[in-house]
Short mmCIF file of C-alpha atoms in Angstrom, two decimals:
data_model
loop_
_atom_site.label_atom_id
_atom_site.label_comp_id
_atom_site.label_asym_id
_atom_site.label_seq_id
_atom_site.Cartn_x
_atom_site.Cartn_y
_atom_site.Cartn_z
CA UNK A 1 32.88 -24.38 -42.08
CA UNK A 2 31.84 -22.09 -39.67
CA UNK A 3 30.00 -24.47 -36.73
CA UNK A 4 27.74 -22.20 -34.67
CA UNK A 5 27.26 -23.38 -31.43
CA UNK A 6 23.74 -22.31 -29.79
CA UNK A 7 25.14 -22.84 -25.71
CA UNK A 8 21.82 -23.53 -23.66
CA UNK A 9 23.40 -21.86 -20.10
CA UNK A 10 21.17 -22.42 -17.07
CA UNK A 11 22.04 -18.92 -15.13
CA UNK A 12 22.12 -18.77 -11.59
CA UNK A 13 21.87 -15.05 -12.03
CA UNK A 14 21.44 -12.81 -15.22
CA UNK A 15 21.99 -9.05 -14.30
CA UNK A 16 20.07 -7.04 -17.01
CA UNK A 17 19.58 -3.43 -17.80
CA UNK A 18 17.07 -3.97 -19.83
CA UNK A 19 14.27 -1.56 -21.47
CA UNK A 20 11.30 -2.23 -19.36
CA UNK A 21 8.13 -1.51 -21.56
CA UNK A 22 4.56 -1.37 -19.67
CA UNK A 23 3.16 -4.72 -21.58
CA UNK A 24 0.29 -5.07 -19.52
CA UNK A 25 0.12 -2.19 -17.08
CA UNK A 26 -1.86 -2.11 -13.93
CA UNK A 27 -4.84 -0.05 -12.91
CA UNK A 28 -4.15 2.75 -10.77
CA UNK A 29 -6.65 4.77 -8.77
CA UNK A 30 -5.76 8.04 -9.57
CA UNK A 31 -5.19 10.03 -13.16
CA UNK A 32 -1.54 11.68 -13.05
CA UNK A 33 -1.08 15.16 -12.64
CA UNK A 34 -0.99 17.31 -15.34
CA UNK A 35 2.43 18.19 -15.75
CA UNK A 36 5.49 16.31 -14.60
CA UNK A 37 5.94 12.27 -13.86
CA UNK A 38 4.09 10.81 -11.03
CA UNK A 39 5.26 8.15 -9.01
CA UNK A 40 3.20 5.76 -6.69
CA UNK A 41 4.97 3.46 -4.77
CA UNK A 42 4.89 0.49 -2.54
CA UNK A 43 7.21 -0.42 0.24
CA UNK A 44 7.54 -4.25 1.42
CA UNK A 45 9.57 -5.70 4.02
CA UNK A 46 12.16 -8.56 3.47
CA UNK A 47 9.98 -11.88 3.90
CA UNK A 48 7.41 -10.50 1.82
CA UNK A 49 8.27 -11.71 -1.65
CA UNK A 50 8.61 -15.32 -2.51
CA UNK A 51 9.54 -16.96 -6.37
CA UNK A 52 8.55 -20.51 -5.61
CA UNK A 53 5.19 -21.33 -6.29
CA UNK A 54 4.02 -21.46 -2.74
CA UNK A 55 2.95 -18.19 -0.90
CA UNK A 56 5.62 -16.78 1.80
CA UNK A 57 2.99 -14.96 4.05
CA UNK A 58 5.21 -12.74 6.23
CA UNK A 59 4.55 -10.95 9.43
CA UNK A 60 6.25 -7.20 8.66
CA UNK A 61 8.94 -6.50 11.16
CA UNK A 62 9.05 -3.23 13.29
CA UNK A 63 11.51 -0.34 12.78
CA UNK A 64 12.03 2.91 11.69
CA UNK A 65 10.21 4.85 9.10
CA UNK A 66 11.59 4.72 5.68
CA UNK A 67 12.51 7.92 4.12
CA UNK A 68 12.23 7.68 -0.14
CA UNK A 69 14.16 11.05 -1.37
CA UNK A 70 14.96 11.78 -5.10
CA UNK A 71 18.82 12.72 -5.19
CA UNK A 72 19.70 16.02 -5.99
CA UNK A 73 16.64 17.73 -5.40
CA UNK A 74 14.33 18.53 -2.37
CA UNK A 75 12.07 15.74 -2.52
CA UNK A 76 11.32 13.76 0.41
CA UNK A 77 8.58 12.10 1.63
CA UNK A 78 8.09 9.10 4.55
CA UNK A 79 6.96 5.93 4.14
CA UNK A 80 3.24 5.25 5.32
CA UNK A 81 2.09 2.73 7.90
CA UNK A 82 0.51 0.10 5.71
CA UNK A 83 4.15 1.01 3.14
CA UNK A 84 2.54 3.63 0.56
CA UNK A 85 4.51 6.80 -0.39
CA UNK A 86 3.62 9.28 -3.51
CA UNK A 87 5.71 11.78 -5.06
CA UNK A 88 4.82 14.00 -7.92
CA UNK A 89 5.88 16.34 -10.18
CA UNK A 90 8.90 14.66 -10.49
CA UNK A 91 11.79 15.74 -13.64
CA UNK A 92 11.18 14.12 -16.50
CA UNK A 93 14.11 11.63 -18.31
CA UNK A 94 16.10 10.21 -15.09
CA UNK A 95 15.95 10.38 -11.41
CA UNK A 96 17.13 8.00 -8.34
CA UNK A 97 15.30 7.19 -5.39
CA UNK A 98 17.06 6.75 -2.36
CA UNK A 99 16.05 4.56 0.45
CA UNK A 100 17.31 5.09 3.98
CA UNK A 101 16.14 4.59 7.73
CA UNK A 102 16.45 6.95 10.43
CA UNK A 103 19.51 8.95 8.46
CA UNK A 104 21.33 5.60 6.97
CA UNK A 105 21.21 4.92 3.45
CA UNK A 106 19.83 1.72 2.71
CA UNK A 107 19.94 1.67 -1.28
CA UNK A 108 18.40 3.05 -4.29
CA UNK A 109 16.50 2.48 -7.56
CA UNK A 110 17.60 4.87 -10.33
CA UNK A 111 14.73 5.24 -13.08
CA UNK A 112 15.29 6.59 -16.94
CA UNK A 113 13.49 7.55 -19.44
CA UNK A 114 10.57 8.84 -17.36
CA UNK A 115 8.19 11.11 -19.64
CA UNK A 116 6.19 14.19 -18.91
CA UNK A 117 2.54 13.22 -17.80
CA UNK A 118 3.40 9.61 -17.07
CA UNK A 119 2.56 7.86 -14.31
CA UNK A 120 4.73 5.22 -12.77
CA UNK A 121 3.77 2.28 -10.38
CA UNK A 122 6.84 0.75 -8.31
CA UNK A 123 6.80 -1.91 -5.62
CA UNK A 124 10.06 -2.34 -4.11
CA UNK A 125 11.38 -4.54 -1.48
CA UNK A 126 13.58 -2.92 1.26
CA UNK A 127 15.42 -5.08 3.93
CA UNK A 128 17.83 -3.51 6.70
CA UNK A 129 20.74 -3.56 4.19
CA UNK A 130 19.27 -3.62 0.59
CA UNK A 131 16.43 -2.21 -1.53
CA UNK A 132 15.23 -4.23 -4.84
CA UNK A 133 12.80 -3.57 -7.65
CA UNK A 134 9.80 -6.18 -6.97
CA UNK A 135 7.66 -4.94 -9.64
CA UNK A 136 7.04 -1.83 -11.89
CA UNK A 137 4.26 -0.46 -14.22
CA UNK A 138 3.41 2.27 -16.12
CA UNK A 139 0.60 4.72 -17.98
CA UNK A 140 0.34 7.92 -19.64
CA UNK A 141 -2.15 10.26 -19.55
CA UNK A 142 -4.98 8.31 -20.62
CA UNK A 143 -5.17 5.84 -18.06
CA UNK A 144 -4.29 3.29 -19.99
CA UNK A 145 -1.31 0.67 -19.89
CA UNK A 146 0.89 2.52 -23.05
CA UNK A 147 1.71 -0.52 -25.32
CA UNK A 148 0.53 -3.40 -27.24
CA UNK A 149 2.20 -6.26 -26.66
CA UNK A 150 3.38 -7.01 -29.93
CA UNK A 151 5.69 -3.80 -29.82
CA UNK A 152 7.19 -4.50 -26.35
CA UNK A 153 10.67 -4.96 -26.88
CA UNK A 154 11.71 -7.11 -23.90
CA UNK A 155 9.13 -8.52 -21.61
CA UNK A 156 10.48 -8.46 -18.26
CA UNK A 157 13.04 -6.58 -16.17
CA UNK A 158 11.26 -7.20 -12.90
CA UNK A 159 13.82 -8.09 -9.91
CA UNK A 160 13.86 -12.10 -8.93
CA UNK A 161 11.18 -12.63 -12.13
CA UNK A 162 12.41 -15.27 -14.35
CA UNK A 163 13.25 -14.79 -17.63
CA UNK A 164 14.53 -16.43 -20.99
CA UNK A 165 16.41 -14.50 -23.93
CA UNK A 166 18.08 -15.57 -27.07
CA UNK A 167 20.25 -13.77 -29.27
CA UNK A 168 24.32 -13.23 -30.00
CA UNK A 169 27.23 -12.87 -27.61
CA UNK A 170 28.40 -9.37 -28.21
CA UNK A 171 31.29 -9.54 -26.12
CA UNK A 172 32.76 -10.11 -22.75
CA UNK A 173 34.06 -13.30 -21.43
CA UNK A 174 31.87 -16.88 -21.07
CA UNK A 175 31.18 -15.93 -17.41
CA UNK A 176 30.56 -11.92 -18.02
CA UNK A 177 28.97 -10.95 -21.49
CA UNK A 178 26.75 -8.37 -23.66
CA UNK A 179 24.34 -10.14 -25.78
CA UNK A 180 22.39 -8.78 -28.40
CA UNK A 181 19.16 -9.95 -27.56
CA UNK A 182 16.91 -10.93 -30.68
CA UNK A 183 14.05 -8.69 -31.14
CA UNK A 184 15.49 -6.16 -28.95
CA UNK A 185 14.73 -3.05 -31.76
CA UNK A 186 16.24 -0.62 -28.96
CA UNK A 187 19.51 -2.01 -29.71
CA UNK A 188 20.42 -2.00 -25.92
CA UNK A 189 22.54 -5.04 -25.06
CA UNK A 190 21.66 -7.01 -21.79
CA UNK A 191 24.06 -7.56 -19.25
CA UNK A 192 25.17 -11.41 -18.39
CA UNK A 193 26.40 -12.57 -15.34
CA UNK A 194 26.94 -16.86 -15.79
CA UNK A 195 29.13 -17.27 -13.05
CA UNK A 196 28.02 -20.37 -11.26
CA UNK A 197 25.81 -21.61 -14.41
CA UNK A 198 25.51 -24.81 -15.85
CA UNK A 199 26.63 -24.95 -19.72
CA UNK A 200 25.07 -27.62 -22.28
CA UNK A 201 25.37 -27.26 -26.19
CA UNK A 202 23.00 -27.88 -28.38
CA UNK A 203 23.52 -30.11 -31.46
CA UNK A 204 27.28 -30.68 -30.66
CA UNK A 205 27.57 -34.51 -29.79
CA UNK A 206 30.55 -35.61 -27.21
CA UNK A 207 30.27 -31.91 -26.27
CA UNK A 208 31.44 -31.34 -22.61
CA UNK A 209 30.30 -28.37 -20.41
CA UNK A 210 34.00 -27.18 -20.52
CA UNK A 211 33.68 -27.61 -24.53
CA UNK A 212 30.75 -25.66 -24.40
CA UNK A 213 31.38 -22.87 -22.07
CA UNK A 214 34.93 -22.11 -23.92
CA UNK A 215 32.26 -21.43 -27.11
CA UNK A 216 30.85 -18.81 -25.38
CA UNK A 217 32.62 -15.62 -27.51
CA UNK A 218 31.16 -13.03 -29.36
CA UNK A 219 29.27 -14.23 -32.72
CA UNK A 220 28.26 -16.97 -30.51
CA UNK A 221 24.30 -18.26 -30.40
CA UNK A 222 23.14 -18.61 -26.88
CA UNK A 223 20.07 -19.05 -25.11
CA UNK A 224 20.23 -17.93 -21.30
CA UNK A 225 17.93 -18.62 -18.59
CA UNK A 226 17.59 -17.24 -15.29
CA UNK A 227 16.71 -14.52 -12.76
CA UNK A 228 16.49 -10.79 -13.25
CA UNK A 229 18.10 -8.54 -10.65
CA UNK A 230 17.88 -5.31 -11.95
CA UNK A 231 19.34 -2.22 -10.70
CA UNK A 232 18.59 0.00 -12.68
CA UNK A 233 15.06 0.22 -15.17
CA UNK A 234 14.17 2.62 -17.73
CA UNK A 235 10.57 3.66 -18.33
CA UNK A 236 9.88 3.15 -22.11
CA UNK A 237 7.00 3.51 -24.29
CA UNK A 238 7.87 1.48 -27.37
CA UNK A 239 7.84 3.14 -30.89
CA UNK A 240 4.74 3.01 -32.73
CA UNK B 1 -2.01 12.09 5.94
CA UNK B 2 0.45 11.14 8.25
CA UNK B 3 1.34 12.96 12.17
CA UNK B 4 5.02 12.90 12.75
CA UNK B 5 4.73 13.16 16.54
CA UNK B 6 2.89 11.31 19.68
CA UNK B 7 2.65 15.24 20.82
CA UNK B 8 -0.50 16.32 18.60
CA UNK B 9 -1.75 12.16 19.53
CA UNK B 10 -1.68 13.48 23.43
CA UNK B 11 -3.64 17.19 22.22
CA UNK B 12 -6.53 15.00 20.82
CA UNK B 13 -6.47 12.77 23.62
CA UNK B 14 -6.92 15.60 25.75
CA UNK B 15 -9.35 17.12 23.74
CA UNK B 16 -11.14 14.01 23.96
CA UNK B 17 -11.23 13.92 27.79
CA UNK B 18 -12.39 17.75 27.90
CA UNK B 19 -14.64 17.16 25.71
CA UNK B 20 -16.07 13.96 28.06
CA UNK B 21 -15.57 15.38 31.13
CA UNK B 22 -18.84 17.57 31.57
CA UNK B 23 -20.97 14.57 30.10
CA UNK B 24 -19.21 12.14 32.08
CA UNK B 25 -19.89 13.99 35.66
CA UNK B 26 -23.54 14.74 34.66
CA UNK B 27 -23.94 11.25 33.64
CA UNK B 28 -22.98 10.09 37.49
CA UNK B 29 -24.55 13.17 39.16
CA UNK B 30 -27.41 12.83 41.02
CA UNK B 31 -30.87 13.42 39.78
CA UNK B 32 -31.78 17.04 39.84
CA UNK B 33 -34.72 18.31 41.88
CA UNK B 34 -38.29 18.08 40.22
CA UNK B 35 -39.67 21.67 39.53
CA UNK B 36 -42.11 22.98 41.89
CA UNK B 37 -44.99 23.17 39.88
CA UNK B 38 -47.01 19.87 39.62
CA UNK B 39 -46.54 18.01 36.36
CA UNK B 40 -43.71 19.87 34.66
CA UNK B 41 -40.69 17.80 34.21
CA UNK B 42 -37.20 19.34 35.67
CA UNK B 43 -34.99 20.28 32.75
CA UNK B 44 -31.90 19.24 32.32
CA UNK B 45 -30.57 19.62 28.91
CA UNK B 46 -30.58 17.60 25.99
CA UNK B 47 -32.50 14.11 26.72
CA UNK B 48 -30.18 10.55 27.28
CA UNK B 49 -30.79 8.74 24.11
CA UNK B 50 -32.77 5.50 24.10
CA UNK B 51 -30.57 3.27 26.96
CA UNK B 52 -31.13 0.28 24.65
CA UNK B 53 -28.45 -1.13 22.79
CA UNK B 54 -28.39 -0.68 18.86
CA UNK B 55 -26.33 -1.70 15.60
CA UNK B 56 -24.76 0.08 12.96
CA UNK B 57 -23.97 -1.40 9.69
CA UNK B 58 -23.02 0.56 6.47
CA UNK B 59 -20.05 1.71 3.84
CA UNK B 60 -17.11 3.31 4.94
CA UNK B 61 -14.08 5.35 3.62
CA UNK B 62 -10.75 5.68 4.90
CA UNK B 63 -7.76 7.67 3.30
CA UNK B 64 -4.91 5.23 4.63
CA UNK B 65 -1.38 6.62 3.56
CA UNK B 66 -1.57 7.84 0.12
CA UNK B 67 -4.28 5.60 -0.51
CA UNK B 68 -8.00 5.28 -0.87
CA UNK B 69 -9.78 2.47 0.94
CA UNK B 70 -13.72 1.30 0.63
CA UNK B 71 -15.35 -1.04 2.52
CA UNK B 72 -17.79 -2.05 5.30
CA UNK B 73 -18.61 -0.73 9.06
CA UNK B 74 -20.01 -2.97 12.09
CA UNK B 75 -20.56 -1.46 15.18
CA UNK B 76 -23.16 -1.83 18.63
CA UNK B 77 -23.01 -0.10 21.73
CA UNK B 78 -25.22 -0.36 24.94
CA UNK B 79 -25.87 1.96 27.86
CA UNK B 80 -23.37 2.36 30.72
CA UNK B 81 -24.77 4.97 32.74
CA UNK B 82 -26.47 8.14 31.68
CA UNK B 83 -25.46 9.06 28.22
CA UNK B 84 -22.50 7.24 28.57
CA UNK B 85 -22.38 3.97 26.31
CA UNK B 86 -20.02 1.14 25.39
CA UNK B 87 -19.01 0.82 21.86
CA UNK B 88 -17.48 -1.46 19.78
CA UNK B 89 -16.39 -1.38 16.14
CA UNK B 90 -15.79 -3.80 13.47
CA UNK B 91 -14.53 -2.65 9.78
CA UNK B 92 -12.94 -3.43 6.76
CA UNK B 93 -11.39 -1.27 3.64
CA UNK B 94 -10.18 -2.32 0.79
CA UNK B 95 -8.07 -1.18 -2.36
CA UNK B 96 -5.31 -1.16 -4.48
CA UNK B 97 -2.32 1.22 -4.63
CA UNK B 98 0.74 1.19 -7.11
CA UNK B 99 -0.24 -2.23 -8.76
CA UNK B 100 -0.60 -3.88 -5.44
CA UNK B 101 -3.52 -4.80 -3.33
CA UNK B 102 -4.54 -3.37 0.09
CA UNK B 103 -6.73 -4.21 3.02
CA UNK B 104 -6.99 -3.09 6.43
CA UNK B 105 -9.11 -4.95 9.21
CA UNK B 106 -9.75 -2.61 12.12
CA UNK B 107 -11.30 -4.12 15.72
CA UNK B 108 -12.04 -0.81 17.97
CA UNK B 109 -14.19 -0.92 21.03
CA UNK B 110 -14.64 2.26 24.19
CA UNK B 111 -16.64 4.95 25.51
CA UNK B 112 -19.70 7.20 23.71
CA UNK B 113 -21.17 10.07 24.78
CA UNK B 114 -24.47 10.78 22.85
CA UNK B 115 -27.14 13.11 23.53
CA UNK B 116 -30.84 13.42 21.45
CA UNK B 117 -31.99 16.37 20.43
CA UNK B 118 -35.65 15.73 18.93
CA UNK B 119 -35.26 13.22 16.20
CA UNK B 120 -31.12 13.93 16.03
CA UNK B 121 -28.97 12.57 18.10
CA UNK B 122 -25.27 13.33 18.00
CA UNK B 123 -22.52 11.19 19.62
CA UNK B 124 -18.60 11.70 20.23
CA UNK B 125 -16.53 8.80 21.36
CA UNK B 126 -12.91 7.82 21.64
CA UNK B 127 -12.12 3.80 20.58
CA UNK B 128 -8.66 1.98 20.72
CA UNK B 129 -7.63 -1.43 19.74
CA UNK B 130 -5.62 -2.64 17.17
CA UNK B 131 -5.36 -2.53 13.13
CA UNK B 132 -4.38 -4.79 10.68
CA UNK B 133 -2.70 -4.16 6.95
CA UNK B 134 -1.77 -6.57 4.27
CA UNK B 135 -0.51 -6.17 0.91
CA UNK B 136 -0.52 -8.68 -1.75
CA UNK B 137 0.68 -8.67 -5.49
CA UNK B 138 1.07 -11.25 -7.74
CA UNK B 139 3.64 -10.93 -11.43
CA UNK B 140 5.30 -13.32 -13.10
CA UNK B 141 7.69 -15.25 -11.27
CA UNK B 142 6.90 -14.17 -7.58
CA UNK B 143 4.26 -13.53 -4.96
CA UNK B 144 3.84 -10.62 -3.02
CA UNK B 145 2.06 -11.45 0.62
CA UNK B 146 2.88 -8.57 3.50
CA UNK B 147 0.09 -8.51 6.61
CA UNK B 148 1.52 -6.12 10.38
CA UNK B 149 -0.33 -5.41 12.98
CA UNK B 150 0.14 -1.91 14.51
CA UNK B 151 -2.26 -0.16 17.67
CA UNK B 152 -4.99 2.20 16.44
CA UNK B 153 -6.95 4.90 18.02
CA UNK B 154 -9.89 6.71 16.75
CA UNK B 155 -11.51 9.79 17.81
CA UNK B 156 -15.00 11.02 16.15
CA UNK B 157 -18.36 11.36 16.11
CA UNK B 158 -21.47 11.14 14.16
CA UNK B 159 -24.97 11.73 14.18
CA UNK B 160 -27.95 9.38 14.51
CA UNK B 161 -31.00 10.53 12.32
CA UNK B 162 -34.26 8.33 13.60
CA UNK B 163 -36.46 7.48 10.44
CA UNK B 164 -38.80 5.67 12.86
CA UNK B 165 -38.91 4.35 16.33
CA UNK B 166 -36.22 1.49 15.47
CA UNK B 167 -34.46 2.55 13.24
CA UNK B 168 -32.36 5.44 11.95
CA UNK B 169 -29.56 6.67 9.35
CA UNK B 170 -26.21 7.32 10.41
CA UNK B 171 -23.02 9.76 9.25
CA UNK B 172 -20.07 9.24 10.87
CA UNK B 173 -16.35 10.99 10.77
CA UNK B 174 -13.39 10.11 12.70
CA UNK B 175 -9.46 10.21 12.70
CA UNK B 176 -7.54 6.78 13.01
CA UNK B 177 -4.23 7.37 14.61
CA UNK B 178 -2.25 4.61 13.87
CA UNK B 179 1.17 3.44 15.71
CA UNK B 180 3.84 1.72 13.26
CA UNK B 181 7.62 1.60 13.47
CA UNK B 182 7.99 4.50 15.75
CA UNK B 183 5.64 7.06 14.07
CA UNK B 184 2.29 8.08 14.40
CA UNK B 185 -0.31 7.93 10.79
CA UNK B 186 -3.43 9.99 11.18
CA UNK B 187 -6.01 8.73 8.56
CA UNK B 188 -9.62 9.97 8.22
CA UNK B 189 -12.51 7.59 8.17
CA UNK B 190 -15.93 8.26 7.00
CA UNK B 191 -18.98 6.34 7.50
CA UNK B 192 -22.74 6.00 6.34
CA UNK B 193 -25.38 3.53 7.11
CA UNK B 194 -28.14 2.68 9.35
CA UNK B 195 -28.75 1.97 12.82
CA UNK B 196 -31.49 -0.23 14.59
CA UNK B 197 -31.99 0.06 17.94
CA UNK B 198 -33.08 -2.60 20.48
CA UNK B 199 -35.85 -1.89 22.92
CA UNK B 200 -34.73 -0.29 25.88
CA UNK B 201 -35.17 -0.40 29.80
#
């Protein structure tokens, strides 16, 4: 008899690369260009982003001017004083941004999947050493956010959100999987990091955390829980 | 719309101060002589505007970065001497820019030069103090909050309409340069509203 273990791991950290789908997009101010993917983006500085439930007001530090360029091509522009910076006509399908103060690379944010007359919305957080994804929306052409939210295929993929996903172990080890994340009609697998996370099974009596983490192996049941830190996104409209 | 260099900040400021400097020594010269013939006043240019002090309140419009700000204008000046006045400014713009929100809170105050010319009267002046941003965004799972503090300088002008013999309607354009993490930002501000004016000397 085949027992099927559903593992309920608390994750200190999930890394995902995960197909982020505009659910609910913002508003922007401006209508995209014709021709080309637009990009609007916000720069904040490292105390500016807080996941507990009280506000982290932070006082921005003084430095350099941040320099956004798209690798391999001729694109650069400067960050603004109050951390805006715009780039358009930008190649369609994949692109990175890269990130660097006065001539030192601080990181970058690579983005795929970007389509022709889309606009994209990206706050990101950049700190003297790193640069993360805080937040990142999308529209097409008509202004308006590009899905309903019964066709999004995973709700999520912002860096330091929360998130919860249930589905099959694909493969990988109990600390470093793939899972096949139910729902998930792009057929992408998600990325697991449990290193440092808690194991408990579900409807397995005497079971210990040991017990349970050794059932972590692909064909396995598991539902994970933890914090996105996402490296890379893709921009995806989900299939009508 | 952003100046990479302090070097075109110094042009303007000099501009500025060439621009003053005639006004400025006529406004401390002494009187000229009355004309010779009995009851004709002595010319000397465009009139002083009324020496009381008056307030401005309206909308404004500032381009800050790559994005578009609305939001309110306070400002009063009083005579100094001549057609020099004292100004000081009070505004706030507001927005929202790649998902986030944006607001900048601007306190300004120094020197206007204004002249009247029949029922217009233009004015140039040159105002520094300092500028505050903030950014907020709220998603799911975190909170965005991100307020600095940078120096700001202005240099405009405008012109004062008068609809009657308090009040009058106001259009005002200026650049903000703005100081942050080495560089120089040069946004344009425009403003429209109305200004009363208090009853003079």
């Amino acid at each position: 008899m085949l027992q099927r273990y559903i593992s309920y791991m608390r994750l200190a950290l999930l890394a995902a690369l995960v197909p982020l789908v505009g659910c609910g997009g913002s508003s922007s101010p401006t209508s995209p260009s014709g021709g080309g993917v637009v990009l609007n983006g916000m720069v904040v500085g490292s105390d500016a982003v807080s996941t507990s439930s009280a506000d982290v007001t932070a006082q921005s530090t003084s430095g350099r001017r941040i320099t956004v360029t798209v690798e391999n091509t001729s694109l650069s522009t400067t960050v603004s004083a109050n951390g805006t910076f715009v780039f358009e006509g930008l190649p369609t399908g994949s692109f990175t941004l890269v990130f660097s103060s006065n001539g030192v690379v601080i990181g970058n944010i690579r983005i795929t999947g970007a389509r022709d007359k889309v606009k994209i919305n990206i706050v990101v957080q950049v700190t003297p050493t790193t640069v993360s994804l805080v937040n990142l929306d999308m529209e097409d052409d008509s202004g308006e956010a590009p899905d309903d939210p019964k066709t999004c295929l995973i709700s999520g993929g912002r860096s330091l959100q929360k998130i919860e996903l249930e589905g099959d172990v694909a493969s990988g080890t109990p600390t470093v999987f793939k899972m096949d994340v139910n729902g998930n009609r792009a057929g992408k697998l998600v990325d697991v990091s449990a290193s440092g996370a808690s194991f408990v099974c579900n409807g397995e009596k005497g079971g210990t955390p040991a017990t349970c983490q050794a059932s972590v192996k692909a064909g396995a049941k598991v539902h994970v829980k933890g914090t996105v830190v996402a490296t890379e996104v893709k921009v995806q409209k989900a299939a009508d | 719309m952003r100046v990479g260099t302090a070097i075109q900040v110094q042009r303007a400021w000099v501009a500025v101060l060439f621009l003053l400097a005639p006004s400025l020594a006529s406004a401390t010269a002494p009187p000229l002589a009355a004309a010779k013939r009995p009851g004709k006043p002595a010319s000397s240019g465009p009139a002083a505007p009324a020496s009381g002090p008056d307030i401005f309140g309206g909308y404004s419009y500032t381009h800050a970065g790559d994005a578009s700000l609305n939001g309110w204008e306070l400002s009063g000046s009083f005579s100094f001497r001549g057609r020099l006045r004292l100004a000081a400014d009070l505004s706030g713009h507001y927005g929202s820019f790649a998902g986030a929100n944006l607001g900048q809170l601007s306190l300004l105050a120094g020197p206007r030069m204004a002249w009247r010319f029949s029922k217009v009267s233009p004015f140039a002046q040159i105002l520094v103090g300092a500028v505050r941003g903030s950014t907020s965004l709220d998603i799911p799972g975190a909170t965005v909050r991100e307020s600095h503090t940078h120096l700001g300088t202005t240099l405009g002008g405008g012109i004062d309409y008068r609809l009657s013999r308090r009040w009058a309607a106001r259009a005002q354009a200026e650049l903000l340069f703005l100081r942050a993490d080495g560089a120089w930002d040069t946004d344009p501000r425009l403003a429209l509203g109305a200004v009363y004016r208090f009853a003079g000397k």
